[in-house]
Amino acid sequence: MNEWLTTVMAEPAVLVTVAIVEGSGPREPGARMLVTAGGQVDTIGGGHLEMCAVDVGRSMLRSAAKLPEGVHARLERYALGPTLGQCCGGVVHLAFELIDASLAEVVASLRKRWREDSWRLSAIDGTPVSLLLDADGAVVAGASASGGDALPSNHPAVFGPAFPAIDHQRGTHILRDTAGRRWLADPCLAPRAHLLLFGAGHVGAAIVRMLGELPCTVTWIDEREDMFPPTIPANVTVEATDAPEALVASAPAGASYLVMTHSHALDQRLSEAILARPDVGWFGLIGSKTKRVQFERRMAARGLPEDRIAAMVCPIGIAGITNKLPAAIAASVCAQLLTVWEAQQTAALETKAAPVRLAASR
C-alpha cells in the first residue's frame, strides 16, 4: 500500500503527483509515484502518460544542479488523446517536485503519521516550500529551502495575510494565494476502511496478503498465536487473544467485520456480538447457505431483531465465483469489500466538510 510513501529512497528522486484530472484519466487526483535516475516506485496509471512523466522527472534530476535558484517544482498539462494518443481522452495535470531536504522531512513525517489525516502543501512557483499540515491546519513538518525550523503558517514570506483555505471536498488540487502563486494542496488521509478479521486459517491469511496492498487497516484476530505468519503487512495489526468478543466491543463505529474462525461455536458468539452493535459498517460470515439458516434460527431464538440478522452477509464473496481455493475466495471477498468501502467513502465525501485553514505552528 502506498509504495511511494513506504519506500525509503537512497538516491535523488522526483515526486510526481496527479494534481488535476479533467474528464477521464488513468488515475485519480492524488495518485503519486517516485522517479529516480534508474527506476520508479508506484504508478500514476501506466501508458504513455507515465512514460512522459518518467522522462520529465529524470530530466529534472539531471539538471537539478543547473536549475535557477528557487526552482524545484513544475506543473505540466497533458492532453491524453491529442498529445499522447491514449484512449482516456481527458486532460491530466502532473506536479513534479524534486525531493530536497524539506520535502524529504515531510515524507518521513508522513510515513510516521499514515494513520492520521494530513495535508501536504508545496509551492509550485517561487521560493521552494514543502509543509505538512495536520487535520487542523497546523504545520507539523517541513520548511522553506532556506532551511531552519518549520515555518509558522502565518509567515508573511510564505503565505501572506489572506492565504486561501484548503477545500476538503476537492481533494488534491492547485490553489493560488493572493499574489497568484500556485500551491499543490495534497491530502494524505488515513485509511477510512477498517476490518476486524477473525480467523488466521488459510483463507484469512490469503485475505490479509491481498488487503496489505489496499488502502485499509486490518485487525487480525485469532487465539492461536502460532497461526500468524512471521511477516505481516504494515497496515495489519495482530491480536492473539482468547477473548475476541472484547475486540468487537472496542471496535470503532462503522468498522467492517469478517468472521472465519476454526470453530462454528465461536463464529456464532462473534456473530451475535457483532450484530448486537447498531453501528456496524459491514459484516460477513464465511459459510454456506445452510450455515446461514442455522445461525439465523439461533439468533432469532436469542431475540436478535430480524433487520439485524438480515444485515449479515453469508455466504461471502461476489456472485459467480465458485472456486474454493483460498486465493480465489480472497480475491472474491476483497472485491466485495472494495465495493462496500468505496460506496461508504463516496457517501462520506458527500457530507460537507469545513475547509482546512492554516493554524498557528506547533
CSV table of N, CA, C and O in Angstrom, one decimal, residues 249-348:
chain,number,residue,atom,x,y,z
A,249,ALA,N,-16.4,-5.3,21.0
A,249,ALA,CA,-17.0,-4.3,21.8
A,249,ALA,C,-16.2,-3.0,21.7
A,249,ALA,O,-16.7,-1.9,21.8
A,250,SER,N,-14.8,-3.1,21.5
A,250,SER,CA,-14.0,-1.9,21.5
A,250,SER,C,-13.7,-1.4,20.1
A,250,SER,O,-13.0,-0.4,19.9
A,251,ALA,N,-14.3,-2.0,19.0
A,251,ALA,CA,-14.0,-1.6,17.7
A,251,ALA,C,-14.6,-0.3,17.4
A,251,ALA,O,-15.6,0.1,18.0
A,252,PRO,N,-14.0,0.5,16.4
A,252,PRO,CA,-14.6,1.8,16.1
A,252,PRO,C,-15.9,1.7,15.4
A,252,PRO,O,-16.2,0.7,14.7
A,253,ALA,N,-16.7,2.7,15.5
A,253,ALA,CA,-18.0,2.8,14.8
A,253,ALA,C,-17.8,2.7,13.3
A,253,ALA,O,-16.8,3.3,12.8
A,254,GLY,N,-18.6,2.0,12.6
A,254,GLY,CA,-18.5,1.9,11.2
A,254,GLY,C,-17.5,0.9,10.6
A,254,GLY,O,-17.3,0.8,9.4
A,255,ALA,N,-16.9,0.1,11.5
A,255,ALA,CA,-15.9,-0.9,11.1
A,255,ALA,C,-16.6,-2.0,10.4
A,255,ALA,O,-17.8,-2.2,10.5
A,256,SER,N,-15.8,-2.7,9.6
A,256,SER,CA,-16.3,-3.9,8.9
A,256,SER,C,-15.8,-5.1,9.7
A,256,SER,O,-14.7,-5.1,10.3
A,257,TYR,N,-16.5,-6.2,9.6
A,257,TYR,CA,-16.2,-7.5,10.3
A,257,TYR,C,-16.2,-8.6,9.4
A,257,TYR,O,-17.1,-8.7,8.5
A,258,LEU,N,-15.3,-9.5,9.5
A,258,LEU,CA,-15.3,-10.8,8.7
A,258,LEU,C,-14.9,-11.9,9.7
A,258,LEU,O,-13.9,-11.9,10.3
A,259,VAL,N,-15.8,-12.9,9.8
A,259,VAL,CA,-15.7,-14.0,10.7
A,259,VAL,C,-15.5,-15.3,10.0
A,259,VAL,O,-16.3,-15.7,9.2
A,260,MET,N,-14.3,-15.9,10.3
A,260,MET,CA,-14.0,-17.2,9.6
A,260,MET,C,-13.0,-17.9,10.5
A,260,MET,O,-11.9,-18.3,10.1
A,261,THR,N,-13.5,-18.2,11.7
A,261,THR,CA,-12.6,-18.9,12.7
A,261,THR,C,-12.7,-20.5,12.5
A,261,THR,O,-13.4,-21.0,11.6
A,262,HIS,N,-11.9,-21.2,13.3
A,262,HIS,CA,-11.9,-22.6,13.2
A,262,HIS,C,-13.1,-23.3,13.9
A,262,HIS,O,-13.2,-24.5,13.9
A,263,SER,N,-13.9,-22.5,14.6
A,263,SER,CA,-15.0,-23.1,15.4
A,263,SER,C,-16.3,-22.4,15.0
A,263,SER,O,-16.5,-21.2,15.1
A,264,HIS,N,-17.3,-23.3,14.7
A,264,HIS,CA,-18.7,-22.8,14.5
A,264,HIS,C,-19.3,-22.1,15.7
A,264,HIS,O,-20.0,-21.1,15.6
A,265,ALA,N,-18.9,-22.7,16.9
A,265,ALA,CA,-19.5,-22.1,18.1
A,265,ALA,C,-18.9,-20.7,18.3
A,265,ALA,O,-19.6,-19.8,18.7
A,266,LEU,N,-17.6,-20.5,18.0
A,266,LEU,CA,-17.0,-19.2,18.2
A,266,LEU,C,-17.6,-18.2,17.1
A,266,LEU,O,-17.9,-17.1,17.4
A,267,ASP,N,-17.8,-18.8,15.9
A,267,ASP,CA,-18.4,-18.0,14.8
A,267,ASP,C,-19.8,-17.4,15.3
A,267,ASP,O,-20.1,-16.3,15.1
A,268,GLN,N,-20.5,-18.3,16.0
A,268,GLN,CA,-21.9,-17.9,16.4
A,268,GLN,C,-21.8,-16.8,17.5
A,268,GLN,O,-22.5,-15.8,17.4
A,269,ARG,N,-20.9,-17.0,18.5
A,269,ARG,CA,-20.7,-16.0,19.5
A,269,ARG,C,-20.3,-14.6,18.9
A,269,ARG,O,-20.8,-13.6,19.3
A,270,LEU,N,-19.4,-14.7,18.0
A,270,LEU,CA,-18.9,-13.4,17.4
A,270,LEU,C,-20.0,-12.8,16.6
A,270,LEU,O,-20.1,-11.5,16.6
A,271,SER,N,-20.7,-13.6,15.8
A,271,SER,CA,-21.8,-13.0,15.0
A,271,SER,C,-22.8,-12.3,15.9
A,271,SER,O,-23.3,-11.2,15.5
A,272,GLU,N,-23.2,-12.9,17.0
A,272,GLU,CA,-24.2,-12.3,17.9
A,272,GLU,C,-23.6,-11.0,18.5
A,272,GLU,O,-24.4,-10.0,18.6
A,273,ALA,N,-22.4,-11.0,18.9
A,273,ALA,CA,-21.8,-9.8,19.4
A,273,ALA,C,-21.7,-8.7,18.4
A,273,ALA,O,-22.0,-7.5,18.7
A,274,ILE,N,-21.4,-9.0,17.2
A,274,ILE,CA,-21.3,-8.0,16.1
A,274,ILE,C,-22.7,-7.4,15.8
A,274,ILE,O,-22.9,-6.2,15.7
A,275,LEU,N,-23.6,-8.3,15.6
A,275,LEU,CA,-25.0,-7.8,15.2
A,275,LEU,C,-25.7,-7.1,16.4
A,275,LEU,O,-26.7,-6.4,16.1
A,276,ALA,N,-25.2,-7.3,17.6
A,276,ALA,CA,-25.8,-6.5,18.7
A,276,ALA,C,-25.4,-5.0,18.7
A,276,ALA,O,-26.0,-4.2,19.3
A,277,ARG,N,-24.3,-4.7,17.9
A,277,ARG,CA,-23.9,-3.3,17.7
A,277,ARG,C,-24.7,-2.6,16.7
A,277,ARG,O,-25.0,-3.2,15.6
A,278,PRO,N,-25.2,-1.4,16.9
A,278,PRO,CA,-26.0,-0.7,15.9
A,278,PRO,C,-25.2,0.0,14.8
A,278,PRO,O,-25.8,0.6,13.9
A,279,ASP,N,-23.9,0.1,15.0
A,279,ASP,CA,-23.0,0.9,14.1
A,279,ASP,C,-22.0,0.1,13.3
A,279,ASP,O,-20.9,0.5,13.1
A,280,VAL,N,-22.5,-1.1,12.9
A,280,VAL,CA,-21.6,-1.9,12.1
A,280,VAL,C,-21.6,-1.5,10.6
A,280,VAL,O,-22.7,-1.3,10.0
A,281,GLY,N,-20.4,-1.3,10.1
A,281,GLY,CA,-20.4,-0.8,8.7
A,281,GLY,C,-20.7,-2.0,7.7
A,281,GLY,O,-21.4,-1.7,6.7
A,282,TRP,N,-20.2,-3.2,8.0
A,282,TRP,CA,-20.5,-4.4,7.1
A,282,TRP,C,-20.1,-5.6,7.9
A,282,TRP,O,-19.1,-5.5,8.7
A,283,PHE,N,-20.8,-6.7,7.8
A,283,PHE,CA,-20.4,-7.9,8.5
A,283,PHE,C,-20.6,-9.1,7.5
A,283,PHE,O,-21.7,-9.3,7.0
A,284,GLY,N,-19.5,-9.8,7.4
A,284,GLY,CA,-19.5,-11.0,6.6
A,284,GLY,C,-19.2,-12.3,7.4
A,284,GLY,O,-18.2,-12.2,8.2
A,285,LEU,N,-19.8,-13.4,7.1
A,285,LEU,CA,-19.6,-14.6,7.8
A,285,LEU,C,-19.3,-15.7,6.7
A,285,LEU,O,-20.1,-15.9,5.8
A,286,ILE,N,-18.2,-16.4,6.8
A,286,ILE,CA,-17.9,-17.4,5.9
A,286,ILE,C,-18.8,-18.6,6.1
A,286,ILE,O,-19.1,-18.9,7.3
A,287,GLY,N,-19.2,-19.2,5.0
A,287,GLY,CA,-20.1,-20.4,5.2
A,287,GLY,C,-21.1,-20.5,4.1
A,287,GLY,O,-21.2,-19.7,3.2
A,288,SER,N,-21.8,-21.6,4.1
A,288,SER,CA,-22.8,-21.9,3.1
A,288,SER,C,-24.2,-21.3,3.5
A,288,SER,O,-24.4,-20.8,4.5
A,289,LYS,N,-25.1,-21.5,2.5
A,289,LYS,CA,-26.5,-21.1,2.8
A,289,LYS,C,-27.1,-21.9,4.0
A,289,LYS,O,-27.9,-21.3,4.8
A,290,THR,N,-26.7,-23.1,4.1
A,290,THR,CA,-27.2,-24.0,5.2
A,290,THR,C,-26.7,-23.4,6.5
A,290,THR,O,-27.4,-23.3,7.5
A,291,LYS,N,-25.4,-23.0,6.6
A,291,LYS,CA,-24.9,-22.4,7.8
A,291,LYS,C,-25.6,-21.1,8.2
A,291,LYS,O,-25.9,-20.9,9.3
A,292,ARG,N,-25.9,-20.3,7.1
A,292,ARG,CA,-26.7,-19.1,7.4
A,292,ARG,C,-28.0,-19.4,8.0
A,292,ARG,O,-28.4,-18.8,9.0
A,293,VAL,N,-28.7,-20.4,7.5
A,293,VAL,CA,-30.1,-20.7,8.0
A,293,VAL,C,-30.0,-21.1,9.5
A,293,VAL,O,-30.8,-20.7,10.3
A,294,GLN,N,-29.0,-22.0,9.8
A,294,GLN,CA,-28.8,-22.4,11.2
A,294,GLN,C,-28.5,-21.3,12.1
A,294,GLN,O,-29.1,-21.2,13.2
A,295,PHE,N,-27.6,-20.4,11.7
A,295,PHE,CA,-27.3,-19.2,12.5
A,295,PHE,C,-28.5,-18.3,12.7
A,295,PHE,O,-28.7,-17.7,13.8
A,296,GLU,N,-29.2,-18.1,11.6
A,296,GLU,CA,-30.4,-17.2,11.7
A,296,GLU,C,-31.4,-17.8,12.7
A,296,GLU,O,-32.0,-17.0,13.5
A,297,ARG,N,-31.6,-19.1,12.7
A,297,ARG,CA,-32.6,-19.6,13.7
A,297,ARG,C,-32.1,-19.4,15.1
A,297,ARG,O,-32.9,-19.1,16.0
A,298,ARG,N,-30.8,-19.7,15.4
A,298,ARG,CA,-30.3,-19.5,16.7
A,298,ARG,C,-30.3,-18.0,17.2
A,298,ARG,O,-30.7,-17.7,18.3
A,299,MET,N,-30.0,-17.1,16.3
A,299,MET,CA,-30.0,-15.7,16.6
A,299,MET,C,-31.5,-15.2,16.9
A,299,MET,O,-31.7,-14.5,17.8
A,300,ALA,N,-32.4,-15.7,16.1
A,300,ALA,CA,-33.8,-15.3,16.3
A,300,ALA,C,-34.3,-15.8,17.7
A,300,ALA,O,-35.0,-15.2,18.4
A,301,ALA,N,-33.9,-17.1,18.0
A,301,ALA,CA,-34.2,-17.7,19.3
A,301,ALA,C,-33.7,-16.9,20.5
A,301,ALA,O,-34.3,-16.9,21.6
A,302,ARG,N,-32.5,-16.2,20.2
A,302,ARG,CA,-31.9,-15.4,21.3
A,302,ARG,C,-32.4,-14.0,21.3
A,302,ARG,O,-32.0,-13.1,22.1
A,303,GLY,N,-33.4,-13.6,20.4
A,303,GLY,CA,-34.0,-12.3,20.4
A,303,GLY,C,-33.4,-11.3,19.6
A,303,GLY,O,-33.8,-10.1,19.7
A,304,LEU,N,-32.5,-11.6,18.7
A,304,LEU,CA,-31.9,-10.6,17.8
A,304,LEU,C,-32.9,-10.2,16.8
A,304,LEU,O,-33.6,-11.0,16.2
A,305,PRO,N,-33.1,-8.9,16.6
A,305,PRO,CA,-34.1,-8.4,15.6
A,305,PRO,C,-33.8,-8.9,14.2
A,305,PRO,O,-32.7,-9.1,13.8
A,306,GLU,N,-34.9,-9.0,13.5
A,306,GLU,CA,-34.8,-9.6,12.1
A,306,GLU,C,-34.0,-8.7,11.2
A,306,GLU,O,-33.2,-9.2,10.4
A,307,ASP,N,-34.1,-7.4,11.4
A,307,ASP,CA,-33.3,-6.5,10.5
A,307,ASP,C,-31.8,-6.6,10.7
A,307,ASP,O,-31.0,-6.4,9.8
A,308,ARG,N,-31.4,-6.8,12.0
A,308,ARG,CA,-30.0,-7.0,12.3
A,308,ARG,C,-29.5,-8.3,11.7
A,308,ARG,O,-28.4,-8.4,11.1
A,309,ILE,N,-30.3,-9.4,11.8
A,309,ILE,CA,-29.9,-10.7,11.3
A,309,ILE,C,-29.8,-10.6,9.8
A,309,ILE,O,-28.9,-11.1,9.2
A,310,ALA,N,-30.7,-9.9,9.1
A,310,ALA,CA,-30.7,-9.7,7.7
A,310,ALA,C,-29.4,-9.0,7.2
A,310,ALA,O,-29.0,-9.1,6.0
A,311,ALA,N,-28.8,-8.2,8.1
A,311,ALA,CA,-27.6,-7.4,7.7
A,311,ALA,C,-26.4,-8.3,7.5
A,311,ALA,O,-25.4,-7.9,7.0
A,312,MET,N,-26.4,-9.5,8.0
A,312,MET,CA,-25.3,-10.5,7.9
A,312,MET,C,-25.2,-11.0,6.5
A,312,MET,O,-26.1,-11.4,5.9
A,313,VAL,N,-23.9,-10.9,6.0
A,313,VAL,CA,-23.7,-11.4,4.6
A,313,VAL,C,-23.1,-12.8,4.7
A,313,VAL,O,-22.0,-12.9,5.3
A,314,CYS,N,-23.8,-13.7,4.3
A,314,CYS,CA,-23.4,-15.1,4.3
A,314,CYS,C,-24.2,-15.9,3.3
A,314,CYS,O,-25.4,-15.9,3.4
A,315,PRO,N,-23.6,-16.5,2.3
A,315,PRO,CA,-22.2,-16.7,2.0
A,315,PRO,C,-21.5,-15.3,1.7
A,315,PRO,O,-22.2,-14.4,1.3
A,316,ILE,N,-20.2,-15.3,1.7
A,316,ILE,CA,-19.4,-14.1,1.4
A,316,ILE,C,-18.9,-14.2,0.0
A,316,ILE,O,-18.8,-15.3,-0.6
A,317,GLY,N,-18.4,-13.0,-0.6
A,317,GLY,CA,-17.8,-13.0,-1.9
A,317,GLY,C,-18.8,-12.6,-2.9
A,317,GLY,O,-20.0,-12.5,-2.7
A,318,ILE,N,-18.3,-12.2,-4.1
A,318,ILE,CA,-19.2,-11.7,-5.2
A,318,ILE,C,-19.8,-12.9,-6.0
A,318,ILE,O,-19.2,-14.0,-6.0
A,319,ALA,N,-20.9,-12.7,-6.5
A,319,ALA,CA,-21.6,-13.7,-7.2
A,319,ALA,C,-20.9,-14.2,-8.4
A,319,ALA,O,-20.2,-13.4,-9.1
A,320,GLY,N,-21.0,-15.5,-8.7
A,320,GLY,CA,-20.4,-16.0,-9.9
A,320,GLY,C,-19.0,-16.7,-9.8
A,320,GLY,O,-18.5,-17.3,-10.7
A,321,ILE,N,-18.4,-16.5,-8.6
A,321,ILE,CA,-17.1,-17.1,-8.3
A,321,ILE,C,-17.4,-18.3,-7.4
A,321,ILE,O,-17.8,-18.1,-6.2
A,322,THR,N,-17.1,-19.5,-7.9
A,322,THR,CA,-17.4,-20.7,-7.1
A,322,THR,C,-16.1,-21.5,-6.7
A,322,THR,O,-16.2,-22.4,-5.9
A,323,ASN,N,-15.0,-21.0,-7.2
A,323,ASN,CA,-13.7,-21.7,-6.9
A,323,ASN,C,-13.5,-21.6,-5.4
A,323,ASN,O,-13.6,-20.5,-4.8
A,324,LYS,N,-13.1,-22.7,-4.7
A,324,LYS,CA,-12.9,-22.7,-3.3
A,324,LYS,C,-11.4,-22.6,-2.9
A,324,LYS,O,-11.1,-22.8,-1.7
A,325,LEU,N,-10.5,-22.4,-3.8
A,325,LEU,CA,-9.1,-22.1,-3.4
A,325,LEU,C,-9.1,-20.9,-2.5
A,325,LEU,O,-9.8,-19.9,-2.7
A,326,PRO,N,-8.2,-20.9,-1.4
A,326,PRO,CA,-8.1,-19.8,-0.6
A,326,PRO,C,-7.9,-18.5,-1.3
A,326,PRO,O,-8.5,-17.4,-1.0
A,327,ALA,N,-7.0,-18.5,-2.3
A,327,ALA,CA,-6.7,-17.3,-3.1
A,327,ALA,C,-7.9,-16.8,-3.9
A,327,ALA,O,-8.1,-15.6,-4.0
A,328,ALA,N,-8.7,-17.7,-4.4
A,328,ALA,CA,-9.9,-17.4,-5.1
A,328,ALA,C,-10.9,-16.8,-4.2
A,328,ALA,O,-11.6,-15.8,-4.6
A,329,ILE,N,-11.1,-17.4,-3.1
A,329,ILE,CA,-12.1,-16.8,-2.1
A,329,ILE,C,-11.6,-15.4,-1.7
A,329,ILE,O,-12.4,-14.5,-1.6
A,330,ALA,N,-10.3,-15.3,-1.4
A,330,ALA,CA,-9.8,-14.0,-1.0
A,330,ALA,C,-10.0,-12.9,-2.1
A,330,ALA,O,-10.4,-11.8,-1.7
A,331,ALA,N,-9.8,-13.3,-3.3
A,331,ALA,CA,-10.0,-12.3,-4.4
A,331,ALA,C,-11.4,-11.9,-4.5
A,331,ALA,O,-11.8,-10.7,-4.6
A,332,SER,N,-12.4,-12.8,-4.3
A,332,SER,CA,-13.8,-12.5,-4.3
A,332,SER,C,-14.2,-11.7,-3.2
A,332,SER,O,-14.9,-10.7,-3.3
A,333,VAL,N,-13.7,-12.0,-2.0
A,333,VAL,CA,-14.1,-11.3,-0.8
A,333,VAL,C,-13.5,-9.9,-0.8
A,333,VAL,O,-14.2,-8.9,-0.4
A,334,CYS,N,-12.2,-9.7,-1.2
A,334,CYS,CA,-11.6,-8.4,-1.3
A,334,CYS,C,-12.3,-7.5,-2.3
A,334,CYS,O,-12.5,-6.3,-2.0
A,335,ALA,N,-12.8,-8.1,-3.4
A,335,ALA,CA,-13.5,-7.3,-4.4
A,335,ALA,C,-14.8,-6.8,-3.7
A,335,ALA,O,-15.3,-5.7,-3.9
A,336,GLN,N,-15.5,-7.7,-2.9
A,336,GLN,CA,-16.7,-7.3,-2.3
A,336,GLN,C,-16.5,-6.2,-1.2
A,336,GLN,O,-17.2,-5.3,-1.2
A,337,LEU,N,-15.4,-6.3,-0.5
A,337,LEU,CA,-15.1,-5.3,0.5
A,337,LEU,C,-14.8,-4.0,-0.2
A,337,LEU,O,-15.2,-2.9,0.3
A,338,LEU,N,-14.0,-4.0,-1.3
A,338,LEU,CA,-13.8,-2.8,-2.0
A,338,LEU,C,-15.0,-2.1,-2.5
A,338,LEU,O,-15.2,-0.8,-2.4
A,339,THR,N,-16.0,-2.9,-2.9
A,339,THR,CA,-17.3,-2.3,-3.4
A,339,THR,C,-18.0,-1.6,-2.2
A,339,THR,O,-18.5,-0.5,-2.3
A,340,VAL,N,-18.0,-2.3,-1.0
A,340,VAL,CA,-18.6,-1.7,0.2
A,340,VAL,C,-17.9,-0.4,0.6
A,340,VAL,O,-18.5,0.6,0.9
A,341,TRP,N,-16.5,-0.5,0.7
A,341,TRP,CA,-15.8,0.6,1.2
A,341,TRP,C,-15.8,1.8,0.2
A,341,TRP,O,-15.9,3.0,0.7
A,342,GLU,N,-15.8,1.6,-1.1
A,342,GLU,CA,-15.9,2.7,-2.0
A,342,GLU,C,-17.3,3.4,-1.9
A,342,GLU,O,-17.4,4.7,-2.0
A,343,ALA,N,-18.3,2.6,-1.7
A,343,ALA,CA,-19.6,3.2,-1.5
A,343,ALA,C,-19.7,4.0,-0.2
A,343,ALA,O,-20.3,5.1,-0.2
A,344,GLN,N,-19.1,3.5,0.8
A,344,GLN,CA,-19.0,4.3,2.1
A,344,GLN,C,-18.2,5.6,2.0
A,344,GLN,O,-18.6,6.6,2.5
A,345,GLN,N,-17.1,5.5,1.2
A,345,GLN,CA,-16.3,6.7,1.0
A,345,GLN,C,-17.0,7.7,0.2
A,345,GLN,O,-16.9,8.9,0.5
A,346,THR,N,-17.7,7.3,-0.8
A,346,THR,CA,-18.5,8.3,-1.6
A,346,THR,C,-19.5,9.0,-0.8
A,346,THR,O,-19.7,10.2,-0.8
A,347,ALA,N,-20.2,8.2,0.1
A,347,ALA,CA,-21.2,8.8,1.0
A,347,ALA,C,-20.6,9.8,1.9
A,347,ALA,O,-21.2,10.8,2.2
A,348,ALA,N,-19.4,9.4,2.4
A,348,ALA,CA,-18.7,10.3,3.4
A,348,ALA,C,-18.3,11.6,2.7
A,348,ALA,O,-18.4,12.7,3.3
